[in-house]
């Protein structure tokens, strides 16, 4: 059969091939580990990116909701402010009208007081005219220029007798 030398060479070759096979298996296992870790890292990065995108989208949605709520609140505040201004203006208008009415009543009362005092003055002057005997001769109330001049002089004399104050 085969000689011992050939057998040794074959065994030695077999051992070398076994070692090379083990080495290749280790290298393959390392490559598989590297590939799986690479896949995991890619998957982790993608997952992280997806999570970041999801968080960014949620943040944007939240910001949009907040912006919408802030806008609604601004609108509500402006409407309330306008309503307050209108109601305040209505209230001021009401009180302004009341003040105007009170002023008008005061002016009316003042005018009535002046009217009554002028009526008293006319009555007093009529009494003075009657006392002096210079009553109107004209029943219709028309006086001549001479009578008007006399009455005017009499009134000036009476008014000068009234003390000032």
Coordinates of N, CA and C in Angstrom, one line a residue:
X1 N 0.8 -1.1 0.0 CA 0.0 0.0 0.0 C 0.9 1.2 0.0
X2 N 0.4 2.2 0.7 CA 1.2 3.4 0.7 C 2.3 3.4 1.8
X3 N 3.3 4.1 1.4 CA 4.4 4.0 2.4 C 4.1 5.0 3.5
X4 N 5.0 4.8 4.6 CA 4.8 5.6 5.8 C 5.1 7.0 5.5
X5 N 6.0 7.3 4.7 CA 6.3 8.7 4.4 C 5.1 9.4 3.7
X6 N 4.5 8.7 2.8 CA 3.3 9.3 2.1 C 2.2 9.4 3.1
X7 N 2.0 8.5 4.0 CA 1.0 8.5 5.0 C 1.2 9.7 5.9
X8 N 2.4 9.9 6.3 CA 2.7 11.0 7.2 C 2.4 12.3 6.5
X9 N 2.8 12.4 5.2 CA 2.6 13.6 4.4 C 1.1 13.8 4.3
X10 N 0.3 12.8 4.1 CA -1.1 12.9 4.0 C -1.7 13.4 5.3
X11 N -1.2 12.8 6.4 CA -1.8 13.1 7.7 C -1.4 14.6 8.0
X12 N -0.1 14.9 7.7 CA 0.3 16.3 7.9 C -0.6 17.3 7.1
X13 N -0.8 16.9 5.8 CA -1.6 17.7 4.9 C -3.0 17.8 5.5
X14 N -3.6 16.7 6.0 CA -4.9 16.6 6.6 C -5.0 17.5 7.8
X15 N -4.0 17.5 8.6 CA -3.9 18.4 9.8 C -3.9 19.9 9.4
X16 N -3.1 20.1 8.4 CA -3.0 21.5 7.9 C -4.3 21.9 7.3
X17 N -5.0 21.1 6.6 CA -6.3 21.4 6.0 C -7.3 21.6 7.1
X18 N -7.3 20.7 8.1 CA -8.2 20.9 9.3 C -8.0 22.3 9.9
X19 N -6.7 22.6 10.1 CA -6.4 23.9 10.8 C -6.9 25.1 9.9
X20 N -6.6 24.9 8.6 CA -7.1 25.9 7.6 C -8.6 26.0 7.7
X21 N -9.3 24.9 7.7 CA -10.7 24.8 7.8 C -11.2 25.5 9.1
X22 N -10.6 25.2 10.2 CA -11.0 25.8 11.5 C -10.8 27.3 11.4
X23 N -9.6 27.7 10.8 CA -9.3 29.1 10.7 C -10.4 29.8 9.8
X24 N -10.7 29.1 8.7 CA -11.7 29.7 7.8 C -13.1 29.8 8.5
X25 N -13.4 28.7 9.3 CA -14.6 28.7 10.1 C -14.7 29.9 11.1
X26 N -13.5 30.1 11.8 CA -13.4 31.2 12.7 C -13.6 32.6 12.0
X27 N -12.9 32.6 10.8 CA -13.0 33.9 10.0 C -14.5 34.1 9.6
X28 N -15.1 33.0 9.1 CA -16.5 33.1 8.7 C -17.4 33.5 9.9
X29 N -17.2 32.9 11.1 CA -17.9 33.2 12.3 C -17.7 34.7 12.6
X30 N -16.5 35.2 12.5 CA -16.2 36.6 12.8 C -16.9 37.5 11.8
X31 N -16.9 37.0 10.5 CA -17.6 37.8 9.5 C -19.1 37.8 9.7
X32 N -19.6 36.7 10.1 CA -21.1 36.6 10.4 C -21.4 37.5 11.6
X33 N -20.5 37.4 12.7 CA -20.7 38.3 13.9 C -20.6 39.8 13.5
X34 N -19.6 40.1 12.6 CA -19.5 41.5 12.2 C -20.7 41.9 11.4
X35 N -21.2 41.0 10.5 CA -22.3 41.4 9.7 C -23.6 41.6 10.6
X36 N -23.8 40.7 11.5 CA -24.9 40.8 12.4 C -24.8 42.1 13.2
X37 N -23.6 42.3 13.8 CA -23.5 43.6 14.5 C -23.7 44.8 13.7
X38 N -23.2 44.7 12.4 CA -23.4 45.8 11.5 C -24.8 46.0 11.2
X39 N -25.6 44.8 11.0 CA -27.0 44.9 10.7 C -27.7 45.5 12.0
X40 N -27.3 45.1 13.2 CA -27.9 45.6 14.4 C -27.6 47.1 14.5
X41 N -26.4 47.5 14.2 CA -26.1 48.9 14.3 C -26.9 49.8 13.3
X42 N -27.0 49.2 12.1 CA -27.8 49.9 11.1 C -29.3 49.9 11.5
X43 N -29.7 48.8 12.0 CA -31.1 48.8 12.5 C -31.3 49.8 13.7
X44 N -30.3 49.8 14.6 CA -30.4 50.7 15.7 C -30.4 52.2 15.2
X45 N -29.5 52.5 14.2 CA -29.4 53.8 13.7 C -30.7 54.2 13.0
X46 N -31.3 53.2 12.3 CA -32.6 53.5 11.6 C -33.7 53.7 12.6
X47 N -33.6 52.8 13.7 CA -34.6 53.0 14.7 C -34.5 54.3 15.4
X48 N -33.3 54.7 15.7 CA -33.0 56.0 16.3 C -33.5 57.1 15.4
X49 N -33.2 57.0 14.2 CA -33.6 58.0 13.2 C -35.1 58.1 13.2
X50 N -35.8 56.9 13.1 CA -37.2 56.9 13.1 C -37.8 57.5 14.4
X51 N -37.2 57.1 15.5 CA -37.6 57.7 16.8 C -37.5 59.2 16.8
X52 N -36.3 59.7 16.3 CA -36.1 61.1 16.2 C -37.1 61.8 15.3
X53 N -37.4 61.1 14.2 CA -38.4 61.7 13.3 C -39.8 61.7 13.9
X54 N -40.1 60.6 14.6 CA -41.4 60.5 15.3 C -41.5 61.6 16.4
X55 N -40.4 61.8 17.1 CA -40.4 62.9 18.2 C -40.5 64.2 17.5
X56 N -39.8 64.4 16.4 CA -39.9 65.7 15.7 C -41.3 66.0 15.2
X57 N -41.9 65.0 14.7 CA -43.3 65.1 14.2 C -44.3 65.4 15.3
X58 N -44.1 64.7 16.4 CA -44.9 64.9 17.6 C -44.7 66.3 18.1
X59 N -43.5 66.7 18.1 CA -43.2 68.1 18.6 C -43.8 69.1 17.7
X60 N -43.8 68.9 16.4 CA -44.4 69.9 15.4 C -45.9 69.9 15.6
X61 N -46.5 68.7 15.8 CA -47.9 68.6 16.0 C -48.3 69.4 17.2
X62 N -47.5 69.1 18.3 CA -47.8 69.8 19.6 C -47.6 71.3 19.4
X63 N -46.6 71.7 18.7 CA -46.4 73.2 18.5 C -47.5 73.8 17.7
X64 N -48.0 73.0 16.7 CA -49.1 73.5 15.9 C -50.4 73.7 16.7
X65 N -50.6 72.7 17.6 CA -51.8 72.7 18.5 C -51.6 73.9 19.4
X66 N -50.4 74.1 20.0 CA -50.2 75.2 20.9 C -50.4 76.5 20.1
X67 N -49.9 76.6 18.9 CA -50.0 77.8 18.1 C -51.5 78.1 17.8
X68 N -52.2 77.0 17.5 CA -53.6 77.2 17.3 C -54.4 77.6 18.5
X69 N -54.0 77.0 19.7 CA -54.6 77.4 20.9 C -54.3 78.9 21.3
X70 N -53.0 79.2 21.0 CA -52.6 80.6 21.3 C -53.4 81.6 20.4
X71 N -53.5 81.2 19.1 CA -54.3 82.0 18.2 C -55.7 82.2 18.6
X72 N -56.3 81.0 19.1 CA -57.7 81.1 19.5 C -57.8 82.0 20.8
X73 N -56.9 81.8 21.7 CA -56.9 82.7 22.9 C -56.7 84.1 22.5
X74 N -55.9 84.5 21.6 CA -55.7 85.8 21.1 C -57.0 86.4 20.6
X75 N -57.7 85.5 19.8 CA -59.0 86.0 19.2 C -60.0 86.2 20.3
X76 N -60.1 85.2 21.2 CA -61.0 85.4 22.3 C -60.8 86.7 23.1
X77 N -59.4 86.9 23.4 CA -59.1 88.1 24.1 C -59.5 89.4 23.4
X78 N -59.2 89.4 22.1 CA -59.5 90.6 21.3 C -61.1 90.8 21.2
X79 N -61.8 89.7 21.1 CA -63.3 89.8 21.1 C -63.8 90.3 22.4
X80 N -63.2 89.8 23.5 CA -63.6 90.2 24.9 C -63.2 91.7 25.1
X81 N -62.1 92.1 24.6 CA -61.6 93.5 24.7 C -62.6 94.4 24.0
X82 N -62.9 94.0 22.7 CA -63.9 94.8 22.0 C -65.2 94.9 22.7
X83 N -65.7 93.8 23.2 CA -66.9 93.8 23.9 C -66.9 94.7 25.1
X84 N -65.8 94.6 25.9 CA -65.6 95.5 27.0 C -65.6 96.9 26.6
X85 N -64.9 97.2 25.5 CA -64.8 98.6 25.0 C -66.2 99.1 24.6
X86 N -66.9 98.2 23.9 CA -68.3 98.6 23.5 C -69.2 98.8 24.7
X87 N -69.1 97.9 25.7 CA -70.0 98.0 26.8 C -69.6 99.3 27.6
X88 N -68.3 99.5 27.7 CA -67.8 100.7 28.4 C -68.3 102.0 27.7
X89 N -68.2 101.9 26.4 CA -68.6 103.1 25.6 C -70.1 103.3 25.8
X90 N -70.9 102.2 25.8 CA -72.3 102.3 26.0 C -72.6 102.9 27.4
X91 N -71.9 102.4 28.4 CA -72.1 102.9 29.8 C -71.7 104.4 29.8
X92 N -70.6 104.8 29.2 CA -70.2 106.2 29.2 C -71.2 107.0 28.5
X93 N -71.7 106.5 27.4 CA -72.8 107.2 26.6 C -74.0 107.4 27.5
X94 N -74.4 106.4 28.2 CA -75.6 106.5 29.1 C -75.4 107.6 30.1
X95 N -74.2 107.5 30.8 CA -73.9 108.5 31.8 C -73.8 109.9 31.2
X96 N -73.2 110.0 30.0 CA -73.1 111.3 29.4 C -74.5 111.9 29.1
X97 N -75.4 111.0 28.6 CA -76.8 111.5 28.4 C -77.4 111.9 29.7
X98 N -77.2 111.2 30.8 CA -77.8 111.6 32.1 C -77.2 112.9 32.5
X99 N -75.9 113.1 32.3 CA -75.3 114.4 32.7 C -75.9 115.5 31.9
X100 N -76.1 115.3 30.5 CA -76.7 116.3 29.7 C -78.1 116.6 30.1
X101 N -78.9 115.6 30.5 CA -80.2 115.8 30.9 C -80.2 116.6 32.2
X102 N -79.3 116.3 33.2 CA -79.2 117.0 34.4 C -78.8 118.5 34.1
X103 N -77.9 118.7 33.2 CA -77.5 120.1 32.9 C -78.7 120.8 32.3
X104 N -79.4 120.1 31.4 CA -80.6 120.8 30.8 C -81.6 121.1 31.8
X105 N -81.8 120.2 32.8 CA -82.8 120.5 33.9 C -82.3 121.7 34.7
X106 N -81.0 121.7 35.0 CA -80.5 122.8 35.8 C -80.6 124.1 35.0
X107 N -80.3 124.1 33.7 CA -80.5 125.3 32.9 C -82.0 125.7 32.9
X108 N -82.8 124.7 32.8 CA -84.3 125.1 32.8 C -84.7 125.7 34.1
X109 N -84.2 125.1 35.2 CA -84.6 125.6 36.5 C -84.0 127.0 36.7
X110 N -82.8 127.2 36.2 CA -82.2 128.6 36.3 C -83.0 129.6 35.5
X111 N -83.4 129.1 34.3 CA -84.2 130.0 33.4 C -85.5 130.3 34.0
X112 N -86.1 129.3 34.7 CA -87.4 129.6 35.3 C -87.2 130.5 36.5
X113 N -86.1 130.4 37.2 CA -85.8 131.3 38.3 C -85.7 132.7 37.8
X114 N -84.9 132.9 36.7 CA -84.7 134.2 36.1 C -86.1 134.7 35.5
X115 N -86.9 133.8 35.0 CA -88.2 134.3 34.4 C -89.1 134.8 35.5
X116 N -89.1 134.0 36.7 CA -90.0 134.4 37.8 C -89.5 135.8 38.4
X117 N -88.1 135.9 38.4 CA -87.6 137.2 39.0 C -87.9 138.3 38.0
X118 N -87.9 138.1 36.7 CA -88.2 139.2 35.8 C -89.7 139.4 35.8
X119 N -90.5 138.4 36.1 CA -92.0 138.6 36.2 C -92.2 139.5 37.5
X120 N -91.5 139.2 38.5 CA -91.6 140.0 39.7 C -91.2 141.5 39.5
X121 N -90.1 141.6 38.7 CA -89.7 143.0 38.4 C -90.7 143.7 37.6
X122 N -91.3 143.0 36.6 CA -92.4 143.7 35.8 C -93.6 144.0 36.6
X123 N -94.0 143.1 37.6 CA -95.1 143.4 38.5 C -94.8 144.6 39.3
X124 N -93.5 144.7 39.8 CA -93.1 145.8 40.7 C -93.2 147.1 39.9
X125 N -92.7 147.0 38.6 CA -92.7 148.2 37.8 C -94.1 148.7 37.5
X126 N -95.0 147.7 37.2 CA -96.4 148.1 37.0 C -97.0 148.7 38.2
X127 N -96.6 148.2 39.4 CA -97.2 148.9 40.6 C -96.6 150.3 40.7
X128 N -95.4 150.5 40.4 CA -94.8 151.8 40.4 C -95.5 152.7 39.4
X129 N -95.7 152.2 38.2 CA -96.4 153.0 37.2 C -97.8 153.4 37.7
X130 N -98.5 152.4 38.3 CA -99.9 152.6 38.8 C -99.8 153.6 39.9
X131 N -98.8 153.6 40.8 CA -98.7 154.5 41.9 C -98.5 155.9 41.4
X132 N -97.7 156.0 40.4 CA -97.4 157.4 39.9 C -98.6 157.9 39.0
X133 N -99.5 157.0 38.7 CA -100.7 157.4 37.9 C -100.4 157.5 36.4
X134 N -99.4 156.9 36.0 CA -99.0 156.9 34.5 C -99.3 155.5 33.9
X135 N -100.5 155.0 34.0 CA -100.9 153.7 33.4 C -101.1 153.9 32.0
X136 N -101.1 152.8 31.3 CA -101.2 152.9 29.8 C -102.6 153.4 29.4
X137 N -102.6 154.3 28.5 CA -103.9 154.9 28.0 C -104.4 154.0 26.9
X138 N -103.6 153.3 26.3 CA -104.0 152.5 25.1 C -104.4 151.1 25.7
X139 N -105.6 150.7 25.5 CA -106.1 149.4 26.0 C -105.4 148.2 25.3
X140 N -105.0 148.4 24.1 CA -104.4 147.3 23.3 C -102.9 147.1 23.7
X141 N -102.4 148.0 24.5 CA -101.0 147.8 25.0 C -100.0 148.6 24.1
X142 N -100.5 149.4 23.2 CA -99.6 150.2 22.3 C -99.4 151.6 23.0
X143 N -98.2 152.0 23.2 CA -97.9 153.3 23.8 C -97.3 154.2 22.8
X144 N -97.4 155.5 23.0 CA -96.8 156.4 22.1 C -95.4 156.6 22.4
X145 N -94.6 157.3 21.6 CA -93.2 157.5 21.8 C -92.9 158.3 23.0
X146 N -93.8 159.3 23.3 CA -93.6 160.1 24.5 C -93.8 159.3 25.7
X147 N -94.8 158.5 25.8 CA -95.0 157.6 26.9 C -93.9 156.6 27.1
X148 N -93.4 156.1 26.0 CA -92.3 155.1 26.1 C -91.1 155.8 26.7
X149 N -90.8 157.1 26.3 CA -89.7 157.8 26.8 C -89.8 158.1 28.3
X150 N -91.1 158.4 28.7 CA -91.3 158.7 30.1 C -91.1 157.4 31.0
X151 N -91.6 156.3 30.4 CA -91.5 155.0 31.1 C -90.0 154.6 31.2
X152 N -89.3 154.9 30.2 CA -87.9 154.5 30.1 C -87.1 155.3 31.2
X153 N -87.4 156.6 31.2 CA -86.7 157.5 32.2 C -87.1 157.1 33.6
X154 N -88.4 156.7 33.9 CA -88.8 156.2 35.2 C -88.1 154.9 35.5
X155 N -87.9 154.0 34.6 CA -87.3 152.7 34.9 C -85.8 153.0 35.2
X156 N -85.2 153.9 34.5 CA -83.8 154.2 34.7 C -83.6 154.8 36.1
X157 N -84.5 155.6 36.5 CA -84.5 156.2 37.8 C -84.7 155.2 38.9
X158 N -85.6 154.2 38.7 CA -85.9 153.2 39.7 C -84.7 152.2 39.8
X159 N -84.1 151.9 38.6 CA -83.0 151.0 38.6 C -81.7 151.6 39.3
X160 N -81.6 152.9 39.2 CA -80.5 153.5 39.9 C -80.7 153.6 41.4
X161 N -81.9 153.5 41.8 CA -82.2 153.5 43.3 C -81.9 152.2 43.9
X162 N -81.9 151.1 43.1 CA -81.7 149.7 43.7 C -80.2 149.6 44.0
X163 N -79.9 149.2 45.3 CA -78.5 149.1 45.6 C -77.8 147.9 44.9
X164 N -76.5 148.1 44.5 CA -75.9 147.0 43.8 C -75.6 145.9 44.7
X165 N -75.5 144.7 44.1 CA -75.1 143.5 44.9 C -76.2 142.6 45.1

